[in-house]
Short mmCIF file of C-alpha atoms in Angstrom, two decimals:
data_model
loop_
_atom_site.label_atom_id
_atom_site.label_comp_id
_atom_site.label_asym_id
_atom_site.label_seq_id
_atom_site.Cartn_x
_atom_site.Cartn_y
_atom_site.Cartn_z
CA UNK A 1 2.75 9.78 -17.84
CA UNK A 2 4.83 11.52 -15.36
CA UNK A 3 8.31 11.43 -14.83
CA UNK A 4 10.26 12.32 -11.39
CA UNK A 5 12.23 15.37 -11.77
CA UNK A 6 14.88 14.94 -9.67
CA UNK A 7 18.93 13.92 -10.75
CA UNK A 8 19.54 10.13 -10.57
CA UNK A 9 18.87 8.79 -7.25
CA UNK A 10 18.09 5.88 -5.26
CA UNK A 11 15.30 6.32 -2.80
CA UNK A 12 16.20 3.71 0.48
CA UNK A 13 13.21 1.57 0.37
CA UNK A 14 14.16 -1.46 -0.74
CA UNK A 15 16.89 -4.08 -3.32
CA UNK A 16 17.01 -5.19 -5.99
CA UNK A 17 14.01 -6.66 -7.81
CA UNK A 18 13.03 -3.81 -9.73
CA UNK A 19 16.26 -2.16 -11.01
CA UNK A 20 16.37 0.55 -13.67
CA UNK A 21 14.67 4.12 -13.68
CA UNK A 22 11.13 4.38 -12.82
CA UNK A 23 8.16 6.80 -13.72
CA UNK A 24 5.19 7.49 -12.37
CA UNK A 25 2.47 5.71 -14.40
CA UNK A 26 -0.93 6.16 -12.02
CA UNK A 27 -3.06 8.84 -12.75
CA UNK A 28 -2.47 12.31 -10.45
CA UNK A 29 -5.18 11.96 -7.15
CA UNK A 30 -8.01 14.57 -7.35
CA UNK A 31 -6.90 17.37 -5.45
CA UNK A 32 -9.74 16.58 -2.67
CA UNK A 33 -8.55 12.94 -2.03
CA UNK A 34 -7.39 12.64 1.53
CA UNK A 35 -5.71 9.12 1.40
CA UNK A 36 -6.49 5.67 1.30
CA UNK A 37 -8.86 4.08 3.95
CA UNK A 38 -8.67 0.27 4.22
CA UNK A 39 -12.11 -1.65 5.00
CA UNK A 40 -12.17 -3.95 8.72
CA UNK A 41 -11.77 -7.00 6.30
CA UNK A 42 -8.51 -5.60 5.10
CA UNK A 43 -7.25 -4.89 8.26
CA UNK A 44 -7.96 -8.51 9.45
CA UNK A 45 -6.30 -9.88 6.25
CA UNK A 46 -2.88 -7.89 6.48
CA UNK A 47 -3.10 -9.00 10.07
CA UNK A 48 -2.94 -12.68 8.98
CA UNK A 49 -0.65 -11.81 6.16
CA UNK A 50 2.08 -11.00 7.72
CA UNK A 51 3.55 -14.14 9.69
CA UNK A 52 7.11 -14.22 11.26
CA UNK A 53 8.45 -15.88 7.51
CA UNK A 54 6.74 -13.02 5.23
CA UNK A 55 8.06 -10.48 7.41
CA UNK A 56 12.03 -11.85 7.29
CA UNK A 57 11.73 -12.43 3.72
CA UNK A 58 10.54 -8.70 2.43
CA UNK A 59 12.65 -7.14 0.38
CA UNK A 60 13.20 -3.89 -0.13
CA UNK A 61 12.52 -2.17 -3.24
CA UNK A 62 15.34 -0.48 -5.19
CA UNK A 63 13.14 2.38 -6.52
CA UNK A 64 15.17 4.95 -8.73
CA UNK A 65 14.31 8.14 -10.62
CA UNK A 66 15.11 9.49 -13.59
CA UNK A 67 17.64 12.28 -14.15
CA UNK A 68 16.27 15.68 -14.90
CA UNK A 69 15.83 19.35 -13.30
CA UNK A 70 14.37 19.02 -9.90
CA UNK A 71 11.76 21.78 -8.62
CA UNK A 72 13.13 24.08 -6.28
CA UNK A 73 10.30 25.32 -3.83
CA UNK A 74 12.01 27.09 -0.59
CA UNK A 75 10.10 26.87 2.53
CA UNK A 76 8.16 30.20 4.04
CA UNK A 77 9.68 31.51 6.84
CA UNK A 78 7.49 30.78 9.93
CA UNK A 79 7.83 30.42 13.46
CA UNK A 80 8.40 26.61 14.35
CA UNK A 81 5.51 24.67 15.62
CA UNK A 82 6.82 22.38 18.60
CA UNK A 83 4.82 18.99 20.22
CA UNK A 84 6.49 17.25 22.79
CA UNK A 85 7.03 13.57 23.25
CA UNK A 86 4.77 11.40 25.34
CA UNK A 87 5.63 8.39 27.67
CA UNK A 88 3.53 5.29 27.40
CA UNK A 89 0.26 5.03 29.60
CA UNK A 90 -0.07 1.00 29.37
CA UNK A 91 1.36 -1.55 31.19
CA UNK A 92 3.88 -3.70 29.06
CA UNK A 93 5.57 -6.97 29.47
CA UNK A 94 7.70 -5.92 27.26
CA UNK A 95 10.72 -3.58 28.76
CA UNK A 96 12.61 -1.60 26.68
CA UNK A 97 16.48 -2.06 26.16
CA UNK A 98 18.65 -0.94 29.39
CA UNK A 99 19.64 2.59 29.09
CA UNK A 100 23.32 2.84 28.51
CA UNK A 101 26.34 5.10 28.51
CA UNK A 102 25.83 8.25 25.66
CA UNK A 103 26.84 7.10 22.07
CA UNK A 104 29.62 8.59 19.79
CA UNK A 105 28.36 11.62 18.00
CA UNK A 106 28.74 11.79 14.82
CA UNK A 107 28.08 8.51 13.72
CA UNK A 108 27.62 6.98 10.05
CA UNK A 109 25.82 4.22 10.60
CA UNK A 110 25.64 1.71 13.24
CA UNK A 111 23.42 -0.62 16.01
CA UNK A 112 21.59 1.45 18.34
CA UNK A 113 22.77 -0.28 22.31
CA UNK A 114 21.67 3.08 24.25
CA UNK A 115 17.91 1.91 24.84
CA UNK A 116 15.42 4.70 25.95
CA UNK A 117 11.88 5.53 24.15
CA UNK A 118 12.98 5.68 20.30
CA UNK A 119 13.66 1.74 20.87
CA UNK A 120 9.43 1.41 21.20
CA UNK A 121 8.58 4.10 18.98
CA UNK A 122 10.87 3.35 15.87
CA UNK A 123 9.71 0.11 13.82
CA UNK A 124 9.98 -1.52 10.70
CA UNK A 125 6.39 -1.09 8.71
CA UNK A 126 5.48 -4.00 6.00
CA UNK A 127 3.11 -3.06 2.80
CA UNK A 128 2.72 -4.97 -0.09
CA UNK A 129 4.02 -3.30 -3.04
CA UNK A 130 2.74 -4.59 -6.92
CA UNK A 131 2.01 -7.96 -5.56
CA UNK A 132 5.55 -8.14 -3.74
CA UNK A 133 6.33 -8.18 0.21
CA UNK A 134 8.45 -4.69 0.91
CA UNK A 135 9.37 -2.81 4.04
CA UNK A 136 10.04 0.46 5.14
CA UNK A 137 10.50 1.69 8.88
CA UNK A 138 7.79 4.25 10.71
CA UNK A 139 8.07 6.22 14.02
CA UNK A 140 4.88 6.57 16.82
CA UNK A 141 4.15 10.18 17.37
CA UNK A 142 2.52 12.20 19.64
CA UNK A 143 -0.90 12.73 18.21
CA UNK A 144 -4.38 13.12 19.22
CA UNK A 145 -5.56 9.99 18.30
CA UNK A 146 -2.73 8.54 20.12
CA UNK A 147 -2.68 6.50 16.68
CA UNK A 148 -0.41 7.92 14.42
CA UNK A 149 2.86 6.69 12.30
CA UNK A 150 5.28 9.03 10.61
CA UNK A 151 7.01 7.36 7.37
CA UNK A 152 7.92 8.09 4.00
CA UNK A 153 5.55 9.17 1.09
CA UNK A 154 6.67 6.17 -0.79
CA UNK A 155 5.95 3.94 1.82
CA UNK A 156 2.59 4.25 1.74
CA UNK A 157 1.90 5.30 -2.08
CA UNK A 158 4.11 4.92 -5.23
CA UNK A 159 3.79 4.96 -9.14
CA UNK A 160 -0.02 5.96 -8.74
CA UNK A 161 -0.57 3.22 -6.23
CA UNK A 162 -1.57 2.87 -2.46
CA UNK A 163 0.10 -0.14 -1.12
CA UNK A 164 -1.68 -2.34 0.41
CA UNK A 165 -1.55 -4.67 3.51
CA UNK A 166 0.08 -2.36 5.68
CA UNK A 167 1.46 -2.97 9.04
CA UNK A 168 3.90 -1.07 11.55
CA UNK A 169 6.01 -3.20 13.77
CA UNK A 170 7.09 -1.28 16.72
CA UNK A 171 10.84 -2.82 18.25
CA UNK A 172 10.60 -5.28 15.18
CA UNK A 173 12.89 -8.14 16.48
CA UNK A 174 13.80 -10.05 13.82
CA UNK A 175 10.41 -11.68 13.00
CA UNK A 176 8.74 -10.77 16.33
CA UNK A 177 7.02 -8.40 17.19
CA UNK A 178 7.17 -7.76 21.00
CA UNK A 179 4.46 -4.78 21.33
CA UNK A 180 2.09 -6.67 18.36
CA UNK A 181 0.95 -5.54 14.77
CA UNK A 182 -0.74 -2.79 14.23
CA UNK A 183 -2.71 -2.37 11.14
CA UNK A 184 -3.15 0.71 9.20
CA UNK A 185 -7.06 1.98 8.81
CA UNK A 186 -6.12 4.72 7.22
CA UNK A 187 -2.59 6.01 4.88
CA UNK A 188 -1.86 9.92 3.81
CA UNK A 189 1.01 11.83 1.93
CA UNK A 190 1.52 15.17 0.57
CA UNK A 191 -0.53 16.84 -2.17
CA UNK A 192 2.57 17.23 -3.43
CA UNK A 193 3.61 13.77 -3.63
CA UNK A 194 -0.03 12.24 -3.85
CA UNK A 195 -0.14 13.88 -7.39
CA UNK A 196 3.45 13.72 -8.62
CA UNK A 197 5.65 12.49 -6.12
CA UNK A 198 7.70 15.22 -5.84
CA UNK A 199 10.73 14.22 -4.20
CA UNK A 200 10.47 17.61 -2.19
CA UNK A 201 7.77 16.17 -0.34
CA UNK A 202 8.55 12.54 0.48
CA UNK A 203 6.66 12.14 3.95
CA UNK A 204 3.98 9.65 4.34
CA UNK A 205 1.57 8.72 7.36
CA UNK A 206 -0.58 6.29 8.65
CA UNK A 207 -3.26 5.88 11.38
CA UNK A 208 -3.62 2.17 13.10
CA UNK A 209 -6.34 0.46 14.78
CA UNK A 210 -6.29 -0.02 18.37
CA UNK A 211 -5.18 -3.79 19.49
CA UNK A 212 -5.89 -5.11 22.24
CA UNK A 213 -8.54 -2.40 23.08
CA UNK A 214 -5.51 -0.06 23.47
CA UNK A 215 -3.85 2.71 21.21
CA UNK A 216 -0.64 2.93 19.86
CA UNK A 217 1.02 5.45 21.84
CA UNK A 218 -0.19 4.97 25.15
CA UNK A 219 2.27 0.98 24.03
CA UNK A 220 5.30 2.42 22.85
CA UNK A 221 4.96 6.36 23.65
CA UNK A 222 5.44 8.47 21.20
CA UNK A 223 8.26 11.21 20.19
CA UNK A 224 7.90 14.31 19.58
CA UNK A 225 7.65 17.01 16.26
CA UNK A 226 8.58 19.86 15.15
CA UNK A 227 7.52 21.69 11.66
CA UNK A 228 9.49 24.80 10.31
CA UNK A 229 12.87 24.24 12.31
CA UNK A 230 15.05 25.10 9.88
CA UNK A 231 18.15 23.97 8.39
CA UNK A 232 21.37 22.46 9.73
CA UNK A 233 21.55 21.28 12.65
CA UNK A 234 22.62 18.57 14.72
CA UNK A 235 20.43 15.31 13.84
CA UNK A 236 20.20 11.76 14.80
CA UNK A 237 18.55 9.61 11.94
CA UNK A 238 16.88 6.07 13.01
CA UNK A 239 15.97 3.07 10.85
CA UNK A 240 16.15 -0.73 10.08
CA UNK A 241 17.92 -1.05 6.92
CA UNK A 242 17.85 -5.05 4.90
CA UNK A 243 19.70 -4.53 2.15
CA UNK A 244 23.76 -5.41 2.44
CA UNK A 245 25.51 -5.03 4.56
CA UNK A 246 22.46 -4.75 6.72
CA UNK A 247 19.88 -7.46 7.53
CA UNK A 248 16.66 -5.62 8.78
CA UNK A 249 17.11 -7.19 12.24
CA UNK A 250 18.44 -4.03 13.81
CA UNK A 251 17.77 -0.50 14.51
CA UNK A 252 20.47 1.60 13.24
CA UNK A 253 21.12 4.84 14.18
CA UNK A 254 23.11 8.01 12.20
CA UNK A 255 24.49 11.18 14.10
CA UNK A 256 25.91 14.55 12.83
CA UNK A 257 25.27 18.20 11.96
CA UNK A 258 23.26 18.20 9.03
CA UNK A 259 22.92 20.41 5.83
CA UNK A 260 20.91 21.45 3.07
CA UNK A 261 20.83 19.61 -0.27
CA UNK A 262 22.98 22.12 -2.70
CA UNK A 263 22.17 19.41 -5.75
CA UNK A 264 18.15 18.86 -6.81
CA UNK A 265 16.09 19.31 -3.78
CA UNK A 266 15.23 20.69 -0.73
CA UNK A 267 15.88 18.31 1.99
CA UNK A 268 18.24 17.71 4.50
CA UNK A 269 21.85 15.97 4.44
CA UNK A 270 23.13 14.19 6.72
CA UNK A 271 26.68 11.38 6.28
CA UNK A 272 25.13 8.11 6.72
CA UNK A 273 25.38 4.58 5.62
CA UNK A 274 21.79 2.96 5.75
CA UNK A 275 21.07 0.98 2.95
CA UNK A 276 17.12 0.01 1.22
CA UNK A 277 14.63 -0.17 4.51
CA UNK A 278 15.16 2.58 6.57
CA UNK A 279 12.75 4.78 4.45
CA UNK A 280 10.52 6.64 6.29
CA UNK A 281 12.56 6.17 9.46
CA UNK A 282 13.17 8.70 11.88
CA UNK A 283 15.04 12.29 11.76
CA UNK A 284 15.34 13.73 15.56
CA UNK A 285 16.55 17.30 16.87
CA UNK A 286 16.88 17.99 20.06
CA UNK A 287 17.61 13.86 20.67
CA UNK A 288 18.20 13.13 24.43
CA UNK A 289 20.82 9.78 24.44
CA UNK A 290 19.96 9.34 27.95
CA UNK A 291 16.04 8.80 27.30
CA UNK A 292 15.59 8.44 23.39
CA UNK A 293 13.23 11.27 22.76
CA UNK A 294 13.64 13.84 20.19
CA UNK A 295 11.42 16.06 17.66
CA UNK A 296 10.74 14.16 14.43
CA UNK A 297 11.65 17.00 11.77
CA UNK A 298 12.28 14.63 8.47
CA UNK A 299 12.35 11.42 7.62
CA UNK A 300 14.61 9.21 5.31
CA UNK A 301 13.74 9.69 2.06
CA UNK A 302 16.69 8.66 -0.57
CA UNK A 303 20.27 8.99 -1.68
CA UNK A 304 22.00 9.70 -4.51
CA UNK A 305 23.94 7.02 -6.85
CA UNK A 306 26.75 8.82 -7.15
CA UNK A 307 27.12 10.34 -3.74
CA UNK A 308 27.90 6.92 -1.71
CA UNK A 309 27.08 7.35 2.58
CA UNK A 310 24.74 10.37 2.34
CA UNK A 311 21.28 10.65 3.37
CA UNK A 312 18.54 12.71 2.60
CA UNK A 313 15.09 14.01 4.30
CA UNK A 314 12.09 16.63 3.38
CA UNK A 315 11.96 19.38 4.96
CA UNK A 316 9.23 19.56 7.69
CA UNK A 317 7.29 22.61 6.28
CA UNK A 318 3.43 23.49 6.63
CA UNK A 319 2.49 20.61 3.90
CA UNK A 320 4.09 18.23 6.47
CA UNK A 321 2.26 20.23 8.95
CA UNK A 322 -1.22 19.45 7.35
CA UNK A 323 -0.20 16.23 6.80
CA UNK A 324 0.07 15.65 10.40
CA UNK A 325 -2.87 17.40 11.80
CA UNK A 326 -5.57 15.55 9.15
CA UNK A 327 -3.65 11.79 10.39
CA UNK A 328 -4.22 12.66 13.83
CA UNK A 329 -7.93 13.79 13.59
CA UNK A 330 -8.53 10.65 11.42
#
């Protein structure tokens, strides 16, 4: 049995129903697994699953790790690698909020009113975790497949387990879901934290199934991303947080110049207030208030206990690179 490696921390997926320190108790992946591919059948079933009710009542998961020295690994050097966001190609009913006036910068935590493109591509995603409803949040990116979700690594895989009926909601409204379901045929993380969820290396993804007979991007659009773009800088973080004082219903949005992490990892800093939910959601540079697009460089990952209103997200080196480029040739 494993054990994270990382000072006492509380990673933001989810409340309170399993409190307490927790290890990893799955055995590692072989080093050639590539993810976990669910079968048509599941993809009908987690379709089903997921009603209006079951996605209100998910709670998120208040998943903590043990103290101990965390592995320092400091990114290579390389010349940033740089997609650009993409509008949507179908025809909605569904228009997105009115653009409005730019919002105050920085910003700890608070409802997103400014419209523009991350309103479609941000979401809350839904998984079943050890037999319990739990949700995280996922952003659309540009991608070949015009498929594929950006989240957290334990969002889609945690204590040696794939979850399992997994859906991303794009514009989640509070039990609706105004640009549909869309199921997961396919979930990938890190080697990194595939074997022994190394903290370092929190980023998850998925690929969904077309609905409809159209893809997920050319719905919502998609943002852009950006791999190897260094360290602080000014970020805006995106989510839907459901634990206290936050409900889930929401997108909430975080602003500032960020850092790096001078305690037990790697990642990103950034002041924020989002509670257990927002894992997985969005990191932006380059963010454009005025249309909503940025460059994806991190997601949220965790926070520590005893460091109250602080956020942090991996760094978006080449792992998260080949992360990427295998979910969008899925």
């Amino acid at each position: 049995m494993r054990r994270h490696r990382l000072a006492t921390a509380v990673l933001l997926s989810v409340g309170a129903l399993f409190a307490g320190a927790l290890t990893t108790t799955g055995t590692a992946q072989a080093a050639g697994d590539t993810g976990h591919s669910f079968k048509a059948t599941e993809q009908r079933a987690a379709t089903a699953f997921w009603t209006p009710d079951r996605m209100r009542s998910a709670t998120p998961l208040d998943l903590r790790v043990t103290p101990g020295a965390a592995r320092h690994e400091i990114p290579r050097k390389a010349t940033p690698t740089t997609i650009a966001p993409t509008k949507a190609s179908a025809t909605s009913a569904h228009a997105a909020a009115p653009a409005a006036s730019p919002t105050a910068f920085p910003q700890a935590g608070g409802a997103w009113t400014a419209g523009g493109a991350v309103v479609k591509t941000s979401g809350r995603v839904f998984f079943t975790f050890q037999g319990r409803t739990a949700s995280c949040s996922g952003n659309a990116v540009t991608s070949q497949n015009a498929s594929t979700v950006i989240t957290a690594g334990h969002c889609v895989k945690y204590q040696g387990a794939w979850h399992t009926n997994w859906v991303f909601v794009p514009a989640y409204d509070n039990g609706n879901a105004p640009y549909g379901q869309w199921t997961a045929t396919k979930t990938l993380t890190t080697p990194q934290w595939e074997a022994s969820e190394d903290i370092n290396y929190d980023v998850g993804a998925a690929v969904v199934a077309p609905l409809n007979g159209q893809t997920l991007t050319s719905v919502t659009g998609a943002q852009g991303i950006q791999f190897n773009g260094g360290y602080n800088k000014p970020m805006y973080a995106f989510g839907f947080p459901a634990a206290s004082p936050y409900d889930g219903t929401k997108l909430i949005y975080c602003a500032g110049n960020t850092s790096k992490d001078f305690l037990f990892s790697q990642d990103h800093s950034l002041a924020c207030n989002m509670t257990g939910g927002s894992s997985g959601g969005p990191w932006f540079t380059s963010f454009n208030e005025a249309t909503g697009t940025g460059l994806q460089t991190s997601v949220n990952s965790f926070g520590y206990t005893f460091l109250p209103n602080r956020m942090f997200g991996p760094y978006f080196g080449a792992d998260a690179q080949n992360l990427y480029n295998k979910a969008q040739t899925s």
